[in-house]
Amino acid sequence: MADERITDIGPPHYEQFLPEVIKKNYGKWDYHEILKPGVMVHVAESGDKLFTVRAASPRLLAITTIRKFCDIADTYCGGHLRWTSRNNVEFLLTDEKKIEPLIKELADYGFPVGGLGAKLSNIVHTQGWVHCHSSASDASGVVKAVMDELFPYFTGEKDLPAKTRIAYACCLNMCGAVHCSDIAILGVHTRAPVINHAELPKMCEIPTLVASCPTGAIRPATVDGKQSVEIVEEQCMYCGNCYTVCPACTINNAKTDGISVWVGGKVSNSRVPPKFSKLAIPYLPNNPPRWPEVVEAVVKIVETYAAHARKNERLGEWIDRIGWPKFFELIDQPFTKYHIDDFKHAGETFMRTAQLRH
Amino acid sequence: MADERITDIGPPHYEQFLPEVIKKNYGKWDYHEILKPGVMVHVAESGDKLFTVRAASPRLLAITTIRKFCDIADTYCGGHLRWTSRNNVEFLLTDEKKIEPLIKELADYGFPVGGLGAKLSNIVHTQGWVHCHSSASDASGVVKAVMDELFPYFTGEKDLPAKTRIAYACCLNMCGAVHCSDIAILGVHTRAPVINHAELPKMCEIPTLVASCPTGAIRPATVDGKQSVEIVEEQCMYCGNCYTVCPACTINNAKTDGISVWVGGKVSNSRVPPKFSKLAIPYLPNNPPRWPEVVEAVVKIVETYAAHARKNERLGEWIDRIGWPKFFELIDQPFTKYHIDDFKHAGETFMRTAQLRH
Amino acid sequence: MTETKRKTPLIDELEKGPWPSFVKEMKKEAHKPITRDAISQLERSYEEHISHWKHGGLVGVMGYGGGVIGRYSDLAAEFPGVAEFHTFRVNQPSAWFYTSDALRTLCDIWDKHGSGITNMHGSTGDIVFLGGTTEAIEPIFADLTANGWDLGGSGSNMRTPSCCVGPARCEWACYDTLNACYNITQSFQDELHRPFFPYKYKFKFAGCPNDCVASIARSDCSVIGTWKDDIQVNNAKVKDYEKQGLDLNADVCDRCPTRCMSWDGKTLAIDNSNCVKCMHCINMMPKALKPGKERGATILIGSKAPIVGGALLSSVFVPFLEMDPESEYSDLKELTEAIWELWGEHGKSRERVGEFIQRVGLSNFLEEIGLEPVPEMVMHPRTNPYIFFDDEIFEKAE
Amino acid sequence: MTETKRKTPLIDELEKGPWPSFVKEMKKEAHKPITRDAISQLERSYEEHISHWKHGGLVGVMGYGGGVIGRYSDLAAEFPGVAEFHTFRVNQPSAWFYTSDALRTLCDIWDKHGSGITNMHGSTGDIVFLGGTTEAIEPIFADLTANGWDLGGSGSNMRTPSCCVGPARCEWACYDTLNACYNITQSFQDELHRPFFPYKYKFKFAGCPNDCVASIARSDCSVIGTWKDDIQVNNAKVKDYEKQGLDLNADVCDRCPTRCMSWDGKTLAIDNSNCVKCMHCINMMPKALKPGKERGATILIGSKAPIVGGALLSSVFVPFLEMDPESEYSDLKELTEAIWELWGEHGKSRERVGEFIQRVGLSNFLEEIGLEPVPEMVMHPRTNPYIFFDDEIFEKAE
Ligand code: SRM
Ligand code: SRM
Ligand code: SRM
Ligand code: SRM
Ligand code: SF4
Ligand code: SF4
Ligand code: SF4
Ligand code: SF4
Ligand code: SF4
Ligand code: SF4
Ligand code: SF4
Ligand code: SF4
């Protein structure tokens, strides 16, 4: 019956989207090699070769662009392409000769290639002012401003010691691997939510709201005869969780929202276990459209890392080797009271050894 | 006035107790060398030499013995001796020829020398049944039983990879560096305190008592019309803190008290930062006078360590190198649910990497 | 390019520069009124330094609890095009492989019903259709399903699983990530679409410890490929790398976390019993080294972002699990169902499974789901003596 | 040997074996009734697997709040000798140096008034007189002070400070531990004897990072010697160690925590800017290497045993402090007084300073005592984004 509602079919099976060379050599790849910035080859046990050309993407794509990618894929790749876990787009070829024309066409259309190997890849990011209500800043705009400056590290024009992963999130919900990135840029609210006491009783359940606060800053209260809540300002650290569960607790603040910078996280198990990113700069102002303070700070960190770290040393491994005091000195940023943890497991981060550089 | 009470004079000034050679070379020592088990020499910049002979001690000493030590010191050391931070006694000589006769006299009196360098030193320990009310087992007895077996590691007859520090405490108060020892032997209570409701109101302040419990297991309750407390047994982890603040909460239990073994702690900042000891064996029975299960387990750990570790590798460094799964396999002890932390910062000990041996 | 309602000098600034511009992308669809208003409202945010979106009420597809994120403008009067501006999370195919045909179909659907702007992809992995009205929800869904596509997850349910490129293109894949991801997604369609958990539950499948989908940081269940036996070494090719300038000692052996390798100029000796499968040496020499042949995965549980109790990385639950596609991953599914049952019953609202485990204690959690404790689950045994003893200890001690 | 009241077959067992026997020691004083009963009661504990001591009530020296630990037998009827069996903590001299004369005086006092058994020494460092009656307290105290000795600490006060052998015999002492220990003890006599803190407060002085008094694990204030400038190297003597069989690479350079050294067979090159003063290389070659010349100490605060919030190691407060005896340690005293004032006012009863700092937050604590935060205080900056922002950030950001 044509009218029957189709549900729960799940995603299409991936196999139908795989190029022939992959179907044939599935699970039988022998090795890979990076041929030039943005281009690699995978060689199968059979001897077959699969070339990948990786192009930048702003992640936010118009269907116009996607259709253009389709045309390009038809021309060079038998219609085959994929996206990566960091939102780059990869074109999959078997004919080595088509690589250069493909790269040229992509470049002409505004999509440079790069980000492979020990390079800066795309910035994983979130919605920001384009779509999210709780964003302390825009996402795509900050990413664009930073990547314009760090562009040579993506294309390979400038060298890096190892893979470098920057991530951006527009609020503490951190929709992205911000908490485990070489450099994390994070929008922060810095003021307790403002409560709309008139709307609150209609929109929110007070017990859920009270329970939502990690520091217990929210207490039930009667305001103008209405059941509502009050926030103990000294206990609030602006996580915005109350705003998520109750729209009447507005956390956004045009004047005081800002951006923090975190460093030294990683995800891979390579050499050292995965690490969280640590606070480098607690607060920078929110200056659209190009966030010059943020861009400058991030560029400084990348340049310092590029100049000082050893080969295959991720940013966090480098800092662990030289020590945090030296890191703050090199990036020319102050160490402040905000850098010292005061959350649940704070004591676990105190320096409990006399092993120090003097 | 002869009758005036003298107070707050503090300890005597140390200088009056220092031998001449020390006064002369104070702060001007050049180097030291271990000459043989239990004997070392310190050479001053001036060329002067100070010999130290270190003898074992049970720490609990009769004044008869101390007077004997005084006689020995008079004979060989111009009356000079000291104790170490691990309760060994050190005789300080300038005449090298007197070393052997001194060692002989000490041995004849029952006090062997050793414990210097990469050896097992004395076991730091506590009161036990000799003097403390909250002890889950005796202290001196367990120490004696263990040291009798490990004796060759003290005298140097058997080799060790590095300094090895065993400590013993008779309850969770841990009066000694038990929590940072290569091997820690710890008396444990394993049952919730029994409350003497008749005595409690007379002896203890209920709010203080309730506040003393780290897990909040104690609640005010009225029992037989009297104000007292009740203990939620499932929440009690037998720390004995309530007993310390209130004698009417008896934690000692002849049937169920026992002994646990912990490994891999250290204090020095040498090579790796100081470390806490970690649980190896949660419970062994309390079997005086020789605690065979405890002795056997500790000897097994020491022998395994001696056989497997590298030079200058403390026990905890060795385990970190081979991994905990291998350690449990080698010492032939099970890994149980008790080994997994469930206290405040438990999550910080979970294995948050795929770096594993398979 | 169609005119927006107002000038947009601030965001226009972001059309400049070498990195592809999201503003250009938005403007490519500015012929649609909805998109035009989205652009104008964005300019307004740039002027005022604040978001103009409001929380969504409950919007969604009939019978599904997730897949659509409701969003409304707080400037609806001024920008009526975005009065409703919901997103649709379309479940991506394993490892984000497409054909141009398939993509064109998706573009056509989105062209017909929405803003024409997308995220390729959302952070969880979905294809995100960014900006559509409430009215369009059912029609979009009908068109999607008619063409073989379905929605992904949102809300307190299983979220859309994702996986690395794995055996499709990577020589290091220790199991078939694409197959596992597809199989799990299909098997748990109900849990994906109909929220009944305390909070979200994410799966990510990485073929090896390089973890190219960040599974250990971003999924409640992280499935990371690994191996049991010896690393496969081709010494002649190791030598080739050396000739090409790789410093075997400084760049490989000294960087091994357990220092279990050594190189004498001819043979790379590996003490495989101390190899922790970190991948570093293999990464350095893809032509010369390969993971062992006895392959499977480590299952780790519990990672999440900071809300509310602080961020977590996943922690080891099953050190080594075979991942034979023939088995349909029954062990993993059994484990998952046991976890869901326990957490589903006792987890608090908005408590991720990682936080739940910390609250009830890992040992208790394991006991309830019937998993034996093994030392691989912890970095080290407890350091505090606050042990809850059961009666069994007295028996064992005898 | 005097007869005890009853046979003691169990503890007699512990007279055997090569390690010196505490039972033999006790029996050496068994001519005293009090000691005889202590032995008998101990045998009883060995039979019954339980302690027979009871909590002390308030016993002590007039005007002092500490120094005596009250203890009573719960079998007083059977063993009247130990009905009261208190301990006396006598403040030891710096680094436990004695002359035979001084020791004989102490023995005579204890012979006259008590059990004749001691601990040389207690875990905090005191000379412990083990077992005396309430009646004997004042006479013992009078005899002690008349001979120049005083009691140490117990209860909620400063506890008896102790120190390593330091410059008296050790070539690595980076400051005068004996002098510092003596000076601090004397300066804070009131705080030592008259409890007014929330809980105990311990000082330990170690001359270098080897920390031979376990200060970092066992004292609220750990003073650990260190240096600022370059390690003093005598390369000829390094070579000698090599000749004698030391493997410079494996045993020294590879074990350096920051790998900041290398040895080419002639020169030991040290990148001193990355040396963390761990002592390892110096420990390995006392004749060849020495700490630098610009010496002082690191001040760390807060270590303690597990009760109640879990054990803690001390953490860095002042990375480097000069420890000139001429200064009378005024900086350290100022810091200490600031800490005592804050903790004294706001600490909960039975809350050690380390726990207090964790409760109020290190940053807040530092602000209150007027110490600037420095990165040496933490292993790494915070990982969670839960920051309490003050208004000043907006100014700074401009
Ligand atoms: C395409 C992609 C998987 C996918 O399914 O989409 C992928 C593909 C490859 N990764 Fe990856 N990784 C991809 C995301 C990741 C991530 C996840 C992330 O960045 O969010 C990680 C973890 C990053 C981290 O630790 O923070 C990741 C950590 C690695 C590593 C470990 C690097 C390290 O030493 O820490 C390697 C090994 C290497 O590069 O030597 C690796 C190696 C590779 C290889 C060489 C594997 C192979 O043999 O094919 C692939 C191409 C190399 C490259 O990009 O340099 N891949 N790789 C992802 C590309 C993202 C992008 O567009 O840049
Ligand atoms: C006498 C004593 C100090 C005192 O004032 O009483 C002392 C004296 C010396 N220590 Fe110590 N240490 C003494 C307790 C400690 C402690 C504290 C403890 O055990 O509770 C430690 C920390 C132990 C720990 O980490 O758990 C300690 C860690 C060291 C180290 C570092 C060892 C390591 O690598 O971890 C050295 C360096 C070495 O041995 O190479 C050292 C070296 C030395 C030297 C060689 C220093 C010197 O040049 O004179 C001294 C004699 C060597 C020896 O005993 O092997 N001393 N030493 C203590 C003797 C205790 C005993 O009777 O055994
Ligand atoms: C769209 C997306 C960001 C993006 O631009 O890609 C997103 C968007 C939102 N996330 Fe997220 N999250 C998205 C991936 C993530 C990830 C990354 C991941 O899955 O790998 C995380 C971190 C990992 C994790 O799950 O912890 C993430 C952690 C959160 C959290 C914090 C959860 C926590 O336990 O800490 C929240 C808060 C909440 O659940 O209320 C959240 C809440 C939200 C909400 C629903 C905000 C809200 O309260 O309504 C956002 C809707 C924005 C919008 O306007 O569309 N989002 N969110 C991602 C989903 C797209 C997709 O389906 O592919
Ligand atoms: C005598 C001594 C043990 C010994 O055999 O040497 C001792 C004995 C007692 N300690 Fe201790 N502690 C002794 C050194 C320690 C140490 C070691 C140190 O100072 O280096 C510690 C660990 C370090 C620390 O301070 O944390 C220690 C941590 C405790 C604790 C747990 C404190 C904590 O914060 O975790 C308690 C419990 C309490 O304070 O109520 C405690 C309580 C006690 C009491 C007073 C038990 C009580 O509640 O009445 C014990 C009296 C036993 C008795 O019958 O005499 N004792 N106590 C040590 C003092 C002798 C001396 O003055 O030299
Ligand atoms: S990080 Fe915060 S503001 Fe940004 S998309 Fe996620 S929930 Fe929204
Ligand atoms: S923003 Fe976070 S800390 Fe502040 S009141 Fe809301 S939930 Fe609590
Ligand atoms: S460890 Fe416990 S039982 Fe032993 S002396 Fe200290 S307080 Fe007493
Ligand atoms: S023993 Fe410890 S946990 Fe148990 S009731 Fe007493 S204070 Fe609480
Ligand atoms: S996680 Fe491993 S298997 Fe998967 S793409 Fe990355 S390197 Fe290849
Ligand atoms: S995979 Fe990692 S741990 Fe194993 S040998 Fe290679 S570098 Fe060492
Ligand atoms: S702590 Fe350092 S200075 Fe003091 S005795 Fe030990 S090695 Fe010597
Ligand atoms: S003291 Fe320690 S850190 Fe410094 S050079 Fe020597 S071994 Fe390295």
PDB file of N, CA and C in Angstrom, chain B residues 122-146:
ATOM      1  N   ASN B 122      64.049  -1.353  58.615  1.00  0.00           N
ATOM      2  CA  ASN B 122      63.116  -1.671  59.694  1.00  0.00           C
ATOM      3  C   ASN B 122      61.673  -1.410  59.252  1.00  0.00           C
ATOM      4  N   ILE B 123      60.739  -2.120  59.869  1.00  0.00           N
ATOM      5  CA  ILE B 123      59.326  -1.872  59.585  1.00  0.00           C
ATOM      6  C   ILE B 123      58.822  -0.763  60.506  1.00  0.00           C
ATOM      7  N   VAL B 124      58.423   0.348  59.896  1.00  0.00           N
ATOM      8  CA  VAL B 124      57.780   1.403  60.685  1.00  0.00           C
ATOM      9  C   VAL B 124      56.448   0.856  61.180  1.00  0.00           C
ATOM     10  N   HIS B 125      56.180   1.015  62.481  1.00  0.00           N
ATOM     11  CA  HIS B 125      54.911   0.467  62.955  1.00  0.00           C
ATOM     12  C   HIS B 125      54.337   1.210  64.140  1.00  0.00           C
ATOM     13  N   THR B 126      53.299   0.656  64.684  1.00  0.00           N
ATOM     14  CA  THR B 126      52.448   1.384  65.612  1.00  0.00           C
ATOM     15  C   THR B 126      52.287   0.587  66.906  1.00  0.00           C
ATOM     16  N   GLN B 127      51.232   0.833  67.667  1.00  0.00           N
ATOM     17  CA  GLN B 127      51.118   0.260  69.008  1.00  0.00           C
ATOM     18  C   GLN B 127      50.522  -1.136  69.081  1.00  0.00           C
ATOM     19  N   GLY B 128      49.438  -1.333  68.363  1.00  0.00           N
ATOM     20  CA  GLY B 128      48.768  -2.632  68.446  1.00  0.00           C
ATOM     21  C   GLY B 128      48.265  -2.922  69.843  1.00  0.00           C
ATOM     22  N   TRP B 129      48.249  -4.187  70.169  1.00  0.00           N
ATOM     23  CA  TRP B 129      47.685  -4.607  71.454  1.00  0.00           C
ATOM     24  C   TRP B 129      48.559  -4.215  72.629  1.00  0.00           C
ATOM     25  N   VAL B 130      49.761  -3.726  72.344  1.00  0.00           N
ATOM     26  CA  VAL B 130      50.634  -3.279  73.431  1.00  0.00           C
ATOM     27  C   VAL B 130      50.094  -1.999  74.067  1.00  0.00           C
ATOM     28  N   HIS B 131      49.472  -1.172  73.249  1.00  0.00           N
ATOM     29  CA  HIS B 131      48.997   0.073  73.850  1.00  0.00           C
ATOM     30  C   HIS B 131      47.762   0.709  73.255  1.00  0.00           C
ATOM     31  N   CYS B 132      47.231   0.250  72.135  1.00  0.00           N
ATOM     32  CA  CYS B 132      46.142   1.040  71.554  1.00  0.00           C
ATOM     33  C   CYS B 132      44.792   0.339  71.615  1.00  0.00           C
ATOM     34  N   HIS B 133      43.765   1.153  71.844  1.00  0.00           N
ATOM     35  CA  HIS B 133      42.411   0.624  72.000  1.00  0.00           C
ATOM     36  C   HIS B 133      41.767   0.264  70.673  1.00  0.00           C
ATOM     37  N   SER B 134      42.203   0.900  69.587  1.00  0.00           N
ATOM     38  CA  SER B 134      41.429   0.661  68.367  1.00  0.00           C
ATOM     39  C   SER B 134      42.097  -0.319  67.411  1.00  0.00           C
ATOM     40  N   SER B 135      43.134  -0.972  67.865  1.00  0.00           N
ATOM     41  CA  SER B 135      43.897  -1.857  66.992  1.00  0.00           C
ATOM     42  C   SER B 135      43.110  -3.095  66.556  1.00  0.00           C
ATOM     43  N   ALA B 136      43.170  -3.384  65.281  1.00  0.00           N
ATOM     44  CA  ALA B 136      42.518  -4.574  64.738  1.00  0.00           C
ATOM     45  C   ALA B 136      43.408  -5.801  64.887  1.00  0.00           C
ATOM     46  N   SER B 137      44.661  -5.576  65.203  1.00  0.00           N
ATOM     47  CA  SER B 137      45.588  -6.678  65.416  1.00  0.00           C
ATOM     48  C   SER B 137      46.760  -6.125  66.215  1.00  0.00           C
ATOM     49  N   ASP B 138      47.673  -6.991  66.582  1.00  0.00           N
ATOM     50  CA  ASP B 138      48.871  -6.469  67.235  1.00  0.00           C
ATOM     51  C   ASP B 138      49.787  -5.839  66.185  1.00  0.00           C
ATOM     52  N   ALA B 139      50.709  -5.011  66.627  1.00  0.00           N
ATOM     53  CA  ALA B 139      51.678  -4.391  65.721  1.00  0.00           C
ATOM     54  C   ALA B 139      53.030  -5.083  65.854  1.00  0.00           C
ATOM     55  N   SER B 140      53.632  -4.997  67.029  1.00  0.00           N
ATOM     56  CA  SER B 140      54.983  -5.518  67.236  1.00  0.00           C
ATOM     57  C   SER B 140      55.082  -6.992  66.865  1.00  0.00           C
ATOM     58  N   GLY B 141      54.025  -7.750  67.131  1.00  0.00           N
ATOM     59  CA  GLY B 141      54.044  -9.189  66.854  1.00  0.00           C
ATOM     60  C   GLY B 141      54.081  -9.478  65.362  1.00  0.00           C
ATOM     61  N   VAL B 142      53.267  -8.802  64.617  1.00  0.00           N
ATOM     62  CA  VAL B 142      53.259  -9.011  63.162  1.00  0.00           C
ATOM     63  C   VAL B 142      54.624  -8.614  62.591  1.00  0.00           C
ATOM     64  N   VAL B 143      55.143  -7.487  63.073  1.00  0.00           N
ATOM     65  CA  VAL B 143      56.431  -6.995  62.592  1.00  0.00           C
ATOM     66  C   VAL B 143      57.523  -8.023  62.878  1.00  0.00           C
ATOM     67  N   LYS B 144      57.524  -8.540  64.088  1.00  0.00           N
ATOM     68  CA  LYS B 144      58.530  -9.542  64.470  1.00  0.00           C
ATOM     69  C   LYS B 144      58.414 -10.782  63.568  1.00  0.00           C
ATOM     70  N   ALA B 145      57.205 -11.255  63.385  1.00  0.00           N
ATOM     71  CA  ALA B 145      57.000 -12.459  62.575  1.00  0.00           C
ATOM     72  C   ALA B 145      57.479 -12.246  61.136  1.00  0.00           C
ATOM     73  N   VAL B 146      57.164 -11.080  60.579  1.00  0.00           N
ATOM     74  CA  VAL B 146      57.564 -10.794  59.196  1.00  0.00           C
ATOM     75  C   VAL B 146      59.081 -10.618  59.115  1.00  0.00           C
TER      76      VAL B 146
END
